[in-house]
Amino acid sequence: MTTDTLTRLTPDTVTEADLTAFIYREARLLDELAYEDWLKLYAQDAHYWMPAEWQQTDPRLQASLMYEDMLLLRIRVERLAGARTFSQKPKSRSQHLLQAPQVDEMNPAANLFRTWTSFHYVETRGDEKEFFAGWAKHEIRVEEGALKIALKRVDLLNFDAPFGNIQLFM
Amino acid sequence: MSKYASNPDAIRALVHPEEVHRDVYTSPEVFALEMKHLFANTWVYVGHASQIPEKGDYITTEIGDQPVLVVRHTDMSVHVLYNRCPHKGVKIASEACGNTGKFFRCPYHAWSFRTNGNLLAIPLKKGYENTGLENTDAVKGLAPVANVKIYREFIFARLNDTGESFEAFFGDSLSSIDNMIDRSPEGKLVLEGAPLRYMHNCNWKMLVENQTDTCHPMVAHESSAGTAVSVWEKEQAKGGPKPMAVEVYAPFMAPYEFFEGMGIRVWPHGHGHTGVTTSIHADYSAVPGYFDQMVEAYGEERARAILGENRHNTVYFPHIMIKGPIQTMRVFRPLAADRTLVESYTFRLVGAPDMLFERTLMYNRLINAPTSIVGHDDLEVYERAQKGLASDALEWVNVQRLYEPGERHDVTETANGTSERQMRNQFAAWVHYMTLDMAEPARVEAAE
């Protein structure tokens, strides 16, 4: 996926290797704080979902920690760089440790690909360091020759724990 | 070294009419006394009856630092019991909620108790014959919290017998709970789902004070709500309706004039609310079908009166806040002088369109979750305040805004919306309930 601009994918040509490389690339962009490039991995109608219940099925009428469309994700990204974002003085940083992503569904006819990735995630700010563990499920499709995330669902192992600020993206 | 215990004068000296001593926020001894006196002398919210609809249903919670369980007995009555086995002290129920069936059973020695707390059985009971067990407190079962009041399904309890009746303690402030419930066409709320839980490394009273602080949103939340507005302004060129999320975020950036005009009402015993005339919840889009349902249920005039009430934050002293117009409740659970767990609950209006509950859930996650950017702004300033109060530069915290000498705390009155009057109202109640059952010093007798 380092040759993004040269790659012209179609649903029929997507390989499992393309999908796993894409998942690793997403995590790396987050760890490099390259949020503008990270947002470009998402489709315009995409959602980022972090449930607040075990095996939750409904993001609309059940409580979630996050259920955000691209407008809300863009607000988060712009806020991180804001001059008066006091909770980012000093700034937070993140590190993802991913288990090899597993491809759960290859469905080129529907232009739908699903992956499942177990992760450890560390977010740090100032002298504090917080550790999280969980599973990320991606729904991915091909748009204009490139892979795009339609839905990223992040299930935290301890979604019901009392957390302090979680400021970045898992 | 004890500076404040059994010393009501020292407690009283911590609060001036227009300023508060930093020990109120930072002293572990003051915190311990809050647990012993303040939370024991006040009517404390312990749960909602909709959480325990069936016989044997229970929830576990705390009154101050005292673990209690709230349970539905076999005759459908609600009991609040200390969550402590009378044998060796083991906590009987450890989960946040559940159903215990017909009895509680201690996991250590299997002493069992009816759901009203009465001792049901002890294994190998003959080992207690002729030991005098029947004369002990252990045989009485799970100790009850004697003072329990259920007001329209909101369950409150008070540990001590000291102080006002429930009705006198809350008085007219119950109108905020009434309004939240009346927003259901069936006059019924259901507390739905587990709360969002948010850990704050600061004193619990900073959070309570902030509920009626209207001079911080446009400063602290420029980062979150301000960014939301600026991003949306760029998006607007593309057309389309204003998203629900922008309706939720944008009012936090309302100017000072808006907050001045919306007003603050104070009630006796430390309760009060912002949003007397209008609030940040006033301009949400209409939900299709909802108003017609309300008119059918209540008649048009009453429906308009219910929905025209736009209270922003109602503080029930000492430690909960409800938002009637968006059906959320926050409970500020004190864990230590510098540590507070915030639990944010959502209510569904029974019979109302799903879209209202969708907005309630959205509000809760956009404003009250550990992943909420608005919450990040607030927590940052609370934690900076907790650290800053270590400074010896000044010992006093100022709550003087729009203070008028002779201000009373035993009346219902309204004030300018940017007044810090409700904070002063809370601290007057704080002194009262901290010292209510505190022994007066011996010098009183000596003077006679």
Coordinates of C-alpha atoms in Angstrom, one line a residue:
Chain A
M1 CA 0.0 0.0 0.0
T2 CA 3.0 2.3 -0.2
T3 CA 2.2 2.8 -3.8
D4 CA -1.3 4.2 -3.1
T5 CA -1.3 6.5 -6.0
L6 CA -0.3 3.9 -8.5
T7 CA -2.7 1.2 -7.2
R8 CA -6.0 1.1 -8.9
L9 CA -8.0 -1.5 -7.0
T10 CA -11.3 -3.0 -8.0
P11 CA -13.4 -5.1 -5.6
D12 CA -12.4 -8.2 -7.7
T13 CA -8.6 -7.5 -7.3
V14 CA -8.6 -6.9 -3.5
T15 CA -6.4 -9.5 -1.8
E16 CA -6.2 -10.4 1.9
A17 CA -2.7 -8.9 1.9
D18 CA -4.2 -5.6 0.7
L19 CA -6.6 -5.6 3.6
T20 CA -4.0 -6.4 6.3
A21 CA -1.6 -3.8 4.9
F22 CA -4.4 -1.3 5.0
I23 CA -5.1 -2.0 8.7
Y24 CA -1.5 -1.6 9.6
R25 CA -1.2 1.6 7.7
E26 CA -4.2 3.1 9.5
A27 CA -2.6 2.3 12.9
R28 CA 0.7 3.8 11.7
L29 CA -0.9 7.0 10.6
L30 CA -2.5 7.4 14.0
D31 CA 0.8 6.7 15.8
E32 CA 2.5 9.3 13.6
L33 CA -0.3 11.8 14.5
A34 CA -1.0 12.2 10.7
Y35 CA -4.7 12.8 11.3
E36 CA -5.4 14.5 8.0
D37 CA -4.1 11.4 6.1
W38 CA -5.9 9.2 8.5
L39 CA -9.3 10.8 7.8
K40 CA -8.7 10.2 4.1
L41 CA -8.9 6.4 4.7
Y42 CA -12.5 6.8 5.6
A43 CA -15.5 6.9 3.2
Q44 CA -17.6 10.1 3.3
D45 CA -20.5 8.2 4.9
A46 CA -18.3 6.3 7.3
H47 CA -18.7 5.9 11.1
Y48 CA -16.3 5.3 14.0
W49 CA -18.1 3.3 16.7
M50 CA -16.9 2.5 20.2
P51 CA -19.7 0.6 22.0
A52 CA -20.4 0.8 25.7
E53 CA -22.0 -2.6 26.0
W54 CA -20.8 -6.2 25.5
Q55 CA -21.6 -7.5 21.9
Q56 CA -23.7 -4.4 21.3
T57 CA -25.9 -4.4 18.2
D58 CA -27.4 -0.9 18.1
P59 CA -25.4 2.3 18.0
R60 CA -28.5 4.5 17.8
L61 CA -30.7 3.4 20.8
Q62 CA -28.0 1.9 23.0
A63 CA -25.3 3.9 24.8
S64 CA -21.9 4.1 23.1
L65 CA -18.7 5.8 24.1
M66 CA -18.4 7.0 20.5
Y67 CA -20.6 6.8 17.4
E68 CA -19.3 9.5 15.1
D69 CA -19.7 10.4 11.4
M70 CA -17.0 12.3 9.4
L71 CA -18.2 15.7 10.6
L72 CA -17.6 14.7 14.2
L73 CA -14.3 13.0 13.4
R74 CA -13.2 16.2 11.6
I75 CA -14.2 18.3 14.6
R76 CA -12.0 16.1 16.8
V77 CA -9.0 16.3 14.5
E78 CA -9.3 20.1 14.1
R79 CA -9.7 20.4 17.9
L80 CA -6.5 18.5 18.6
A81 CA -4.5 21.2 16.8
G82 CA -6.5 24.2 18.3
A83 CA -4.6 27.0 20.1
R84 CA -7.1 26.9 23.0
T85 CA -7.3 23.2 23.4
F86 CA -6.0 23.2 27.0
S87 CA -6.4 19.4 27.4
Q88 CA -3.8 19.1 24.7
K89 CA -1.1 21.2 26.4
P90 CA 1.0 19.1 26.6
K91 CA -0.2 17.0 23.6
S92 CA -1.2 13.3 23.8
R93 CA 0.5 10.6 21.8
S94 CA -0.5 7.0 21.0
Q95 CA 1.0 3.7 20.1
H96 CA -0.9 0.7 18.6
L97 CA 0.3 -2.9 18.9
L98 CA -1.8 -5.0 16.5
Q99 CA -2.2 -8.7 16.3
A100 CA -2.2 -9.8 12.7
P101 CA -5.5 -8.7 11.3
Q102 CA -7.9 -11.6 10.3
V103 CA -10.1 -11.3 7.2
D104 CA -13.6 -12.4 8.2
E105 CA -15.3 -11.7 4.9
M106 CA -14.2 -11.3 1.2
N107 CA -17.2 -10.3 -0.7
P108 CA -16.2 -8.5 -4.0
A109 CA -19.7 -8.9 -5.4
A110 CA -21.1 -6.7 -2.6
N111 CA -17.9 -4.6 -2.5
L112 CA -17.6 -5.5 1.2
F113 CA -14.6 -6.7 3.2
R114 CA -14.5 -7.3 6.9
T115 CA -11.5 -7.7 9.2
W116 CA -11.0 -8.4 12.9
T117 CA -7.9 -7.1 14.7
S118 CA -7.0 -7.6 18.3
F119 CA -5.0 -4.7 19.7
H120 CA -3.1 -3.2 22.6
Y121 CA -3.2 0.6 22.7
V122 CA -1.3 3.1 24.8
E123 CA -2.2 6.8 25.1
T124 CA 0.2 9.1 26.9
R125 CA 0.1 12.7 27.9
G126 CA 2.5 14.5 30.2
D127 CA 3.6 12.1 32.9
E128 CA 0.5 9.9 32.5
K129 CA 0.3 6.7 30.5
E130 CA -3.0 4.8 29.9
F131 CA -3.2 1.3 28.6
F132 CA -6.2 -0.1 26.7
A133 CA -6.9 -3.5 25.1
G134 CA -9.6 -4.5 22.7
W135 CA -10.7 -5.6 19.2
A136 CA -11.2 -3.5 16.1
K137 CA -13.6 -4.6 13.4
H138 CA -13.3 -2.9 10.0
E139 CA -15.9 -2.8 7.2
I140 CA -14.0 -1.8 4.1
R141 CA -14.9 -1.2 0.5
V142 CA -13.3 0.0 -2.7
E143 CA -14.0 3.5 -3.8
E144 CA -12.3 5.1 -6.8
G145 CA -9.6 2.5 -6.9
A146 CA -8.7 2.7 -3.2
L147 CA -9.7 0.9 0.0
K148 CA -12.0 3.0 2.3
I149 CA -13.3 2.3 5.8
A150 CA -17.1 2.3 5.9
L151 CA -17.2 1.4 9.6
K152 CA -14.6 1.0 12.3
R153 CA -15.9 -0.6 15.5
V154 CA -13.7 -0.6 18.5
D155 CA -14.7 -2.9 21.3
L156 CA -12.7 -2.2 24.5
L157 CA -12.1 -5.2 26.8
N158 CA -13.2 -3.1 29.7
F159 CA -15.7 -0.8 28.0
D160 CA -17.6 -0.4 31.3
A161 CA -14.6 0.8 33.4
P162 CA -14.3 4.3 34.7
F163 CA -11.8 6.0 32.4
G164 CA -10.2 9.4 32.5
N165 CA -9.9 11.3 29.3
I166 CA -9.4 9.2 26.1
Q167 CA -8.4 11.9 23.7
L168 CA -7.0 10.2 20.6
F169 CA -8.2 7.3 18.4
M170 CA -7.8 3.6 18.9
Chain B
M1 CA -3.6 15.4 63.7
S2 CA -7.3 16.2 63.9
K3 CA -8.1 19.8 63.0
Y4 CA -11.8 19.6 62.0
A5 CA -13.3 16.5 63.7
S6 CA -15.7 17.4 66.5
N7 CA -14.9 21.0 65.8
P8 CA -17.9 22.7 64.1
D9 CA -16.5 26.1 64.6
A10 CA -13.4 25.1 62.5
I11 CA -15.8 23.7 59.8
R12 CA -17.9 26.9 59.8
A13 CA -14.7 29.0 59.5
L14 CA -14.0 27.3 56.1
V15 CA -16.8 29.1 54.4
H16 CA -17.1 32.8 54.2
P17 CA -20.1 34.4 52.5
E18 CA -18.1 35.0 49.3
E19 CA -15.2 32.7 49.5
V20 CA -14.3 29.1 50.5
H21 CA -11.1 27.8 52.1
R22 CA -9.0 25.4 49.9
D23 CA -9.1 22.7 52.6
V24 CA -12.8 22.2 51.6
Y25 CA -11.4 20.7 48.4
T26 CA -8.0 19.3 49.4
S27 CA -8.1 18.1 53.0
P28 CA -8.5 14.3 53.5
E29 CA -9.8 15.0 56.9
V30 CA -12.6 17.3 55.6
F31 CA -13.4 14.6 53.0
A32 CA -13.7 11.9 55.8
L33 CA -16.0 14.2 57.7
E34 CA -18.1 14.8 54.6
M35 CA -18.6 11.0 54.4
K36 CA -19.4 10.8 58.1
H37 CA -21.7 13.9 58.4
L38 CA -22.7 15.5 55.1
F39 CA -23.7 12.4 53.2
A40 CA -25.3 10.9 56.3
N41 CA -27.4 14.0 57.1
T42 CA -28.8 14.6 53.6
W43 CA -31.3 12.7 51.4
V44 CA -29.1 11.0 48.9
Y45 CA -30.2 9.6 45.6
V46 CA -29.6 5.8 45.5
G47 CA -31.4 4.6 42.3
H48 CA -34.4 4.6 40.1
A49 CA -37.3 2.1 40.6
S50 CA -37.2 1.2 36.9
Q51 CA -33.9 -0.4 37.5
I52 CA -35.5 -3.0 39.9
P53 CA -38.9 -3.8 38.4
E54 CA -39.1 -7.5 39.5
K55 CA -39.0 -9.2 42.9
G56 CA -35.4 -9.9 43.9
D57 CA -34.0 -7.2 41.5
Y58 CA -31.3 -5.2 43.2
I59 CA -28.7 -2.5 42.5
T60 CA -25.6 -1.7 44.5
T61 CA -24.4 1.8 45.3
E62 CA -23.0 4.0 48.0
I63 CA -24.3 6.7 50.3
G64 CA -21.1 8.7 50.7
D65 CA -18.6 5.8 51.5
Q66 CA -21.2 3.4 52.8
P67 CA -22.0 0.5 50.5
V68 CA -25.7 -0.2 50.3
L69 CA -28.0 -2.3 48.1
V70 CA -31.4 -1.2 46.9
V71 CA -33.7 -4.2 46.4
R72 CA -37.3 -5.1 45.4
H73 CA -38.8 -7.3 48.1
T74 CA -41.3 -10.1 47.6
D75 CA -44.2 -7.7 48.4
M76 CA -42.8 -5.3 45.8
S77 CA -41.7 -2.8 48.4
V78 CA -38.2 -1.2 48.0
H79 CA -35.6 -1.7 50.7
V80 CA -32.2 0.1 51.1
L81 CA -29.9 -2.2 53.1
Y82 CA -26.3 -1.9 54.2
N83 CA -24.3 -4.2 51.9
R84 CA -22.5 -6.0 54.7
C85 CA -23.0 -9.4 56.1
P86 CA -23.7 -9.1 59.9
H87 CA -21.5 -12.1 60.5
K88 CA -18.0 -11.3 59.3
G89 CA -18.6 -8.1 57.3
V90 CA -18.4 -9.6 53.8
K91 CA -20.1 -7.4 51.1
I92 CA -23.1 -9.4 50.1
A93 CA -23.6 -8.2 46.5
S94 CA -20.7 -7.3 44.3
E95 CA -22.2 -6.6 40.9
A96 CA -23.7 -3.3 39.9
C97 CA -27.1 -4.9 39.5
G98 CA -28.8 -8.3 39.3
N99 CA -31.6 -10.5 40.6
T100 CA -31.0 -12.4 43.8
G101 CA -34.1 -14.5 43.7
K102 CA -35.9 -14.9 47.0
F103 CA -32.9 -14.3 49.3
F104 CA -29.4 -13.0 49.5
R105 CA -26.7 -15.5 50.4
C106 CA -23.4 -14.5 51.8
P107 CA -20.6 -16.1 49.7
Y108 CA -18.4 -16.7 52.8
H109 CA -20.5 -18.8 55.3
A110 CA -23.9 -18.9 53.5
W111 CA -25.8 -16.9 56.0
S112 CA -28.9 -16.0 54.1
F113 CA -31.3 -13.1 54.2
R114 CA -34.7 -12.3 52.9
T115 CA -34.9 -9.4 50.4
N116 CA -36.1 -7.1 53.2
G117 CA -32.8 -7.9 55.1
N118 CA -34.2 -10.2 57.7
L119 CA -32.0 -13.2 58.6
L120 CA -33.4 -16.3 56.9
A121 CA -31.0 -19.1 57.8
I122 CA -27.5 -19.9 59.2
P123 CA -25.8 -23.2 58.4
L124 CA -25.1 -25.5 61.3
K125 CA -27.2 -23.3 63.5
K126 CA -27.1 -25.6 66.5
G127 CA -23.5 -24.4 67.0
Y128 CA -25.0 -21.1 68.2
E129 CA -27.3 -22.7 70.8
N130 CA -26.8 -21.3 74.2
T131 CA -24.3 -18.8 72.9
G132 CA -26.6 -15.8 73.2
L133 CA -26.6 -15.1 69.4
E134 CA -30.3 -14.0 69.7
N135 CA -29.2 -11.0 71.7
T136 CA -26.7 -9.7 69.2
D137 CA -27.0 -7.3 66.3
A138 CA -25.7 -10.1 64.0
V139 CA -29.0 -11.9 64.2
K140 CA -31.0 -8.9 63.0
G141 CA -29.8 -9.5 59.4
L142 CA -28.8 -6.9 56.9
A143 CA -29.0 -3.6 58.6
P144 CA -31.7 -1.3 56.9
V145 CA -31.3 2.3 56.0
A146 CA -34.3 3.5 57.9
N147 CA -35.1 6.7 56.0
V148 CA -36.2 5.9 52.5
K149 CA -38.4 7.9 50.2
I150 CA -39.5 7.1 46.7
Y151 CA -40.6 10.2 44.8
R152 CA -42.1 9.3 41.4
E153 CA -39.7 6.3 41.1
F154 CA -36.6 8.3 42.2
I155 CA -35.3 6.5 45.3
F156 CA -33.6 8.6 48.0
A157 CA -32.3 7.5 51.4
R158 CA -30.8 9.2 54.5
L159 CA -28.6 7.3 56.9
N160 CA -29.1 9.6 59.9
D161 CA -32.4 10.5 61.6
T162 CA -31.2 14.1 61.9
G163 CA -32.8 16.8 59.8
E164 CA -35.8 17.7 57.7
S165 CA -38.4 15.4 56.2
F166 CA -37.9 14.5 52.5
E167 CA -40.6 17.0 51.4
A168 CA -39.0 19.8 53.5
F169 CA -35.5 19.0 52.3
F170 CA -36.3 19.2 48.6
G171 CA -39.4 21.4 48.6
D172 CA -40.2 23.1 45.3
S173 CA -37.0 21.8 43.7
L174 CA -38.9 18.6 43.0
S175 CA -40.5 20.5 40.1
S176 CA -37.4 19.7 38.0
I177 CA -37.9 16.0 38.5
D178 CA -41.6 16.5 37.8
N179 CA -40.9 18.2 34.5
M180 CA -38.5 15.5 33.3
I181 CA -41.1 12.8 34.0
D182 CA -44.0 14.9 32.6
R183 CA -42.2 15.0 29.3
S184 CA -43.3 11.4 28.8
P185 CA -46.8 11.2 27.3
E186 CA -47.4 8.4 29.8
G187 CA -45.8 10.2 32.7
K188 CA -43.2 7.5 33.1
L189 CA -39.4 7.3 32.8
V190 CA -37.2 4.3 32.3
L191 CA -33.6 4.4 33.3
E192 CA -32.0 2.5 30.4
G193 CA -28.6 1.0 30.0
A194 CA -25.5 1.1 32.2
P195 CA -24.1 4.6 33.0
L196 CA -21.1 6.1 31.2
R197 CA -18.4 6.2 33.8
Y198 CA -15.8 9.0 33.9
M199 CA -13.0 9.2 36.5
H200 CA -11.9 12.7 37.6
N201 CA -8.8 13.4 39.7
C202 CA -10.4 16.3 41.5
N203 CA -12.7 17.0 44.4
W204 CA -16.4 16.2 43.8
K205 CA -17.6 19.7 44.7
M206 CA -15.7 21.2 41.7
L207 CA -18.0 19.2 39.5
V208 CA -21.2 20.1 41.4
E209 CA -20.2 23.8 41.3
N210 CA -19.5 23.6 37.6
Q211 CA -23.2 22.7 37.0
T212 CA -24.2 26.3 37.6
D213 CA -21.0 28.0 36.4
T214 CA -22.1 29.8 33.2
C215 CA -19.0 31.9 32.8
H216 CA -16.8 28.9 31.6
P217 CA -18.5 27.4 28.5
M218 CA -17.4 30.1 26.0
V219 CA -13.9 30.0 27.4
A220 CA -13.2 26.3 28.3
H221 CA -15.3 24.9 25.5
E222 CA -14.0 27.1 22.7
S223 CA -11.8 24.1 22.0
S224 CA -14.7 21.6 21.5
A225 CA -18.0 23.4 20.9
G226 CA -16.2 26.3 19.2
T227 CA -14.4 23.9 16.8
A228 CA -17.7 22.2 16.2
V229 CA -19.3 25.5 15.2
S230 CA -16.4 26.5 12.9
V231 CA -16.3 23.1 11.2
W232 CA -20.0 23.2 10.7
E233 CA -19.8 26.7 9.2
K234 CA -17.5 25.4 6.5
E235 CA -19.8 22.4 5.9
Q236 CA -22.9 24.5 5.6
A237 CA -22.0 25.6 2.1
K238 CA -22.8 22.0 1.0
G239 CA -26.4 22.6 2.2
G240 CA -28.5 20.1 4.2
P241 CA -30.1 20.4 7.6
K242 CA -28.1 21.1 10.8
P243 CA -27.1 17.8 12.2
M244 CA -28.4 16.8 15.7
A245 CA -24.8 16.8 16.9
V246 CA -24.3 20.4 16.0
E247 CA -27.5 21.3 17.7
V248 CA -26.1 19.7 20.8
Y249 CA -22.6 21.3 20.6
A250 CA -23.3 24.8 19.4
P251 CA -25.2 26.3 22.4
F252 CA -22.1 25.7 24.6
M253 CA -20.6 28.6 22.6
A254 CA -23.5 31.0 23.4
P255 CA -22.3 34.5 24.5
Y256 CA -22.3 35.8 28.1
E257 CA -25.5 37.7 27.4
F258 CA -27.4 34.5 26.7
F259 CA -26.3 33.0 30.0
E260 CA -26.9 36.2 32.0
G261 CA -30.5 36.3 30.6
M262 CA -31.3 32.6 31.3
G263 CA -31.2 33.1 35.0
I264 CA -30.4 30.9 38.1
R265 CA -32.9 29.9 40.7
V266 CA -31.9 28.9 44.2
W267 CA -33.9 26.8 46.6
P268 CA -33.4 26.2 50.4
H269 CA -31.1 23.4 51.5
G270 CA -28.5 23.8 48.7
H271 CA -30.6 23.0 45.6
G272 CA -30.7 25.2 42.6
H273 CA -30.8 25.3 38.8
T274 CA -29.7 27.3 35.8
G275 CA -32.1 28.0 32.9
V276 CA -35.0 29.8 34.4
T277 CA -36.2 31.5 31.2
T278 CA -34.3 29.6 28.5
S279 CA -31.3 27.3 28.2
I280 CA -28.9 25.5 25.9
H281 CA -31.6 22.9 25.4
A282 CA -34.3 25.4 24.2
D283 CA -33.7 25.2 20.4
Y284 CA -33.5 21.6 19.5
S285 CA -35.4 20.6 16.4
A286 CA -39.0 19.4 16.9
V287 CA -39.3 15.6 16.9
P288 CA -42.1 14.5 14.5
G289 CA -45.2 13.4 16.2
Y290 CA -44.1 14.1 19.8
F291 CA -45.9 17.4 20.4
D292 CA -49.2 15.8 19.2
Q293 CA -48.7 12.9 21.6
M294 CA -48.2 15.4 24.4
V295 CA -51.3 17.4 23.5
E296 CA -53.3 14.2 23.5
A297 CA -52.0 13.2 26.9
Y298 CA -52.1 16.5 28.7
G299 CA -54.1 19.0 26.6
E300 CA -52.5 21.7 24.6
E301 CA -52.0 24.3 27.3
R302 CA -50.4 21.9 29.8
A303 CA -48.3 20.3 27.0
R304 CA -46.9 23.7 26.1
A305 CA -46.2 24.5 29.7
I306 CA -44.3 21.2 30.2
L307 CA -42.2 21.5 27.0
G308 CA -41.7 25.3 27.5
E309 CA -39.8 24.6 30.7
N310 CA -36.1 24.6 29.6
R311 CA -34.2 24.1 32.8
H312 CA -30.5 23.6 32.1
N313 CA -28.8 21.9 35.1
T314 CA -30.7 21.2 38.3
V315 CA -28.4 20.4 41.2
Y316 CA -29.9 18.3 44.0
F317 CA -27.6 18.9 46.9
P318 CA -25.3 17.3 47.7
H319 CA -24.2 15.4 44.6
I320 CA -26.6 14.8 41.6
M321 CA -27.6 16.9 38.7
I322 CA -30.5 16.3 36.3
K323 CA -31.2 17.8 32.9
G324 CA -35.0 17.5 32.4
P325 CA -35.1 18.7 28.7
I326 CA -32.6 16.1 27.6
Q327 CA -33.4 13.4 30.2
T328 CA -30.0 12.8 31.6
M329 CA -28.7 12.6 35.2
R330 CA -25.2 12.7 36.5
V331 CA -24.1 11.4 39.9
F332 CA -20.9 12.7 41.3
R333 CA -19.5 9.9 43.5
P334 CA -16.9 11.1 45.9
L335 CA -14.0 8.6 46.3
A336 CA -11.3 10.7 47.9
A337 CA -10.6 14.4 48.4
D338 CA -9.0 14.4 45.0
R339 CA -10.9 11.6 43.2
T340 CA -14.5 11.5 41.9
L341 CA -16.3 9.1 39.7
V342 CA -18.9 10.6 37.5
E343 CA -21.8 8.3 36.4
S344 CA -23.9 9.6 33.6
Y345 CA -27.4 8.0 33.2
T346 CA -30.0 8.3 30.5
F347 CA -33.7 8.1 30.8
R348 CA -36.1 7.0 28.0
L349 CA -39.4 8.8 28.0
V350 CA -42.0 6.0 27.9
G351 CA -44.3 6.4 24.9
A352 CA -42.3 9.1 23.2
P353 CA -40.7 8.7 19.7
D354 CA -37.3 6.8 19.6
M355 CA -35.7 10.0 18.3
L356 CA -35.9 11.6 21.7
F357 CA -33.9 8.8 23.3
E358 CA -31.5 8.9 20.4
R359 CA -30.8 12.5 21.2
T360 CA -30.5 11.8 24.9
L361 CA -27.9 9.1 24.1
M362 CA -26.1 11.4 21.7
Y363 CA -26.0 14.2 24.3
N364 CA -24.6 11.8 26.9
R365 CA -21.7 10.6 24.7
L366 CA -20.9 14.0 23.2
I367 CA -20.9 15.8 26.6
N368 CA -20.4 13.3 29.4
A369 CA -18.3 10.3 28.2
P370 CA -14.6 9.8 28.8
T371 CA -14.4 10.1 25.0
S372 CA -16.3 13.4 25.0
I373 CA -14.2 16.4 23.9
V374 CA -16.4 18.7 25.9
G375 CA -15.7 16.6 28.9
H376 CA -12.0 16.8 28.1
D377 CA -12.2 20.6 28.4
D378 CA -13.9 20.4 31.8
L379 CA -11.7 17.7 33.4
E380 CA -8.6 19.5 32.3
V381 CA -9.5 22.6 34.3
Y382 CA -10.8 20.7 37.3
E383 CA -7.5 18.8 37.5
R384 CA -5.5 22.0 37.1
A385 CA -7.6 23.5 39.9
Q386 CA -6.9 20.5 42.2
K387 CA -3.1 20.9 41.5
G388 CA -3.2 24.7 41.7
L389 CA -4.8 24.7 45.1
A390 CA -1.6 23.2 46.5
S391 CA -0.1 26.7 46.0
D392 CA 0.4 28.7 49.1
A393 CA -0.2 32.0 47.2
L394 CA -3.7 32.1 48.5
E395 CA -5.8 30.0 50.8
W396 CA -9.2 31.1 49.5
V397 CA -11.3 30.2 46.5
N398 CA -13.5 33.1 45.3
V399 CA -17.2 32.6 44.6
Q400 CA -18.1 36.3 44.8
R401 CA -19.7 37.0 41.4
L402 CA -22.9 39.1 41.9
Y403 CA -22.7 38.7 45.7
E404 CA -24.9 40.9 47.7
P405 CA -24.4 41.4 51.4
G406 CA -27.1 39.8 53.5
E407 CA -27.8 37.1 50.9
R408 CA -30.2 34.4 52.3
H409 CA -30.1 30.7 51.8
D410 CA -33.4 29.8 53.2
V411 CA -35.5 31.2 50.4
T412 CA -36.4 30.5 46.8
E413 CA -35.1 33.3 44.6
T414 CA -33.9 33.9 41.1
A415 CA -30.7 35.7 40.1
N416 CA -28.8 36.8 37.0
G417 CA -27.6 33.7 35.1
T418 CA -24.0 34.4 35.6
S419 CA -24.3 34.7 39.4
E420 CA -22.3 32.4 41.6
R421 CA -25.2 32.5 44.0
Q422 CA -26.0 28.8 43.7
M423 CA -22.4 27.9 44.6
R424 CA -22.8 30.1 47.7
N425 CA -26.1 28.4 48.4
Q426 CA -24.5 25.0 48.2
F427 CA -21.7 26.0 50.6
A428 CA -24.2 27.4 53.1
A429 CA -26.0 24.0 53.0
W430 CA -22.6 22.3 53.2
V431 CA -21.7 24.0 56.5
H432 CA -25.2 23.2 57.8
Y433 CA -25.2 19.5 57.1
M434 CA -21.5 19.0 58.0
T435 CA -22.1 20.4 61.5
L436 CA -25.7 19.3 62.0
D437 CA -24.9 16.2 64.1
M438 CA -21.4 17.3 65.2
A439 CA -20.9 17.6 68.9
E440 CA -20.6 21.2 70.0
P441 CA -17.3 21.9 71.8
A442 CA -17.1 21.6 75.5
R443 CA -16.6 25.3 76.0
V444 CA -20.4 25.8 75.6
E445 CA -20.9 24.0 78.9
A446 CA -17.9 25.8 80.4
A447 CA -19.4 29.2 79.7
E448 CA -22.5 28.4 81.6

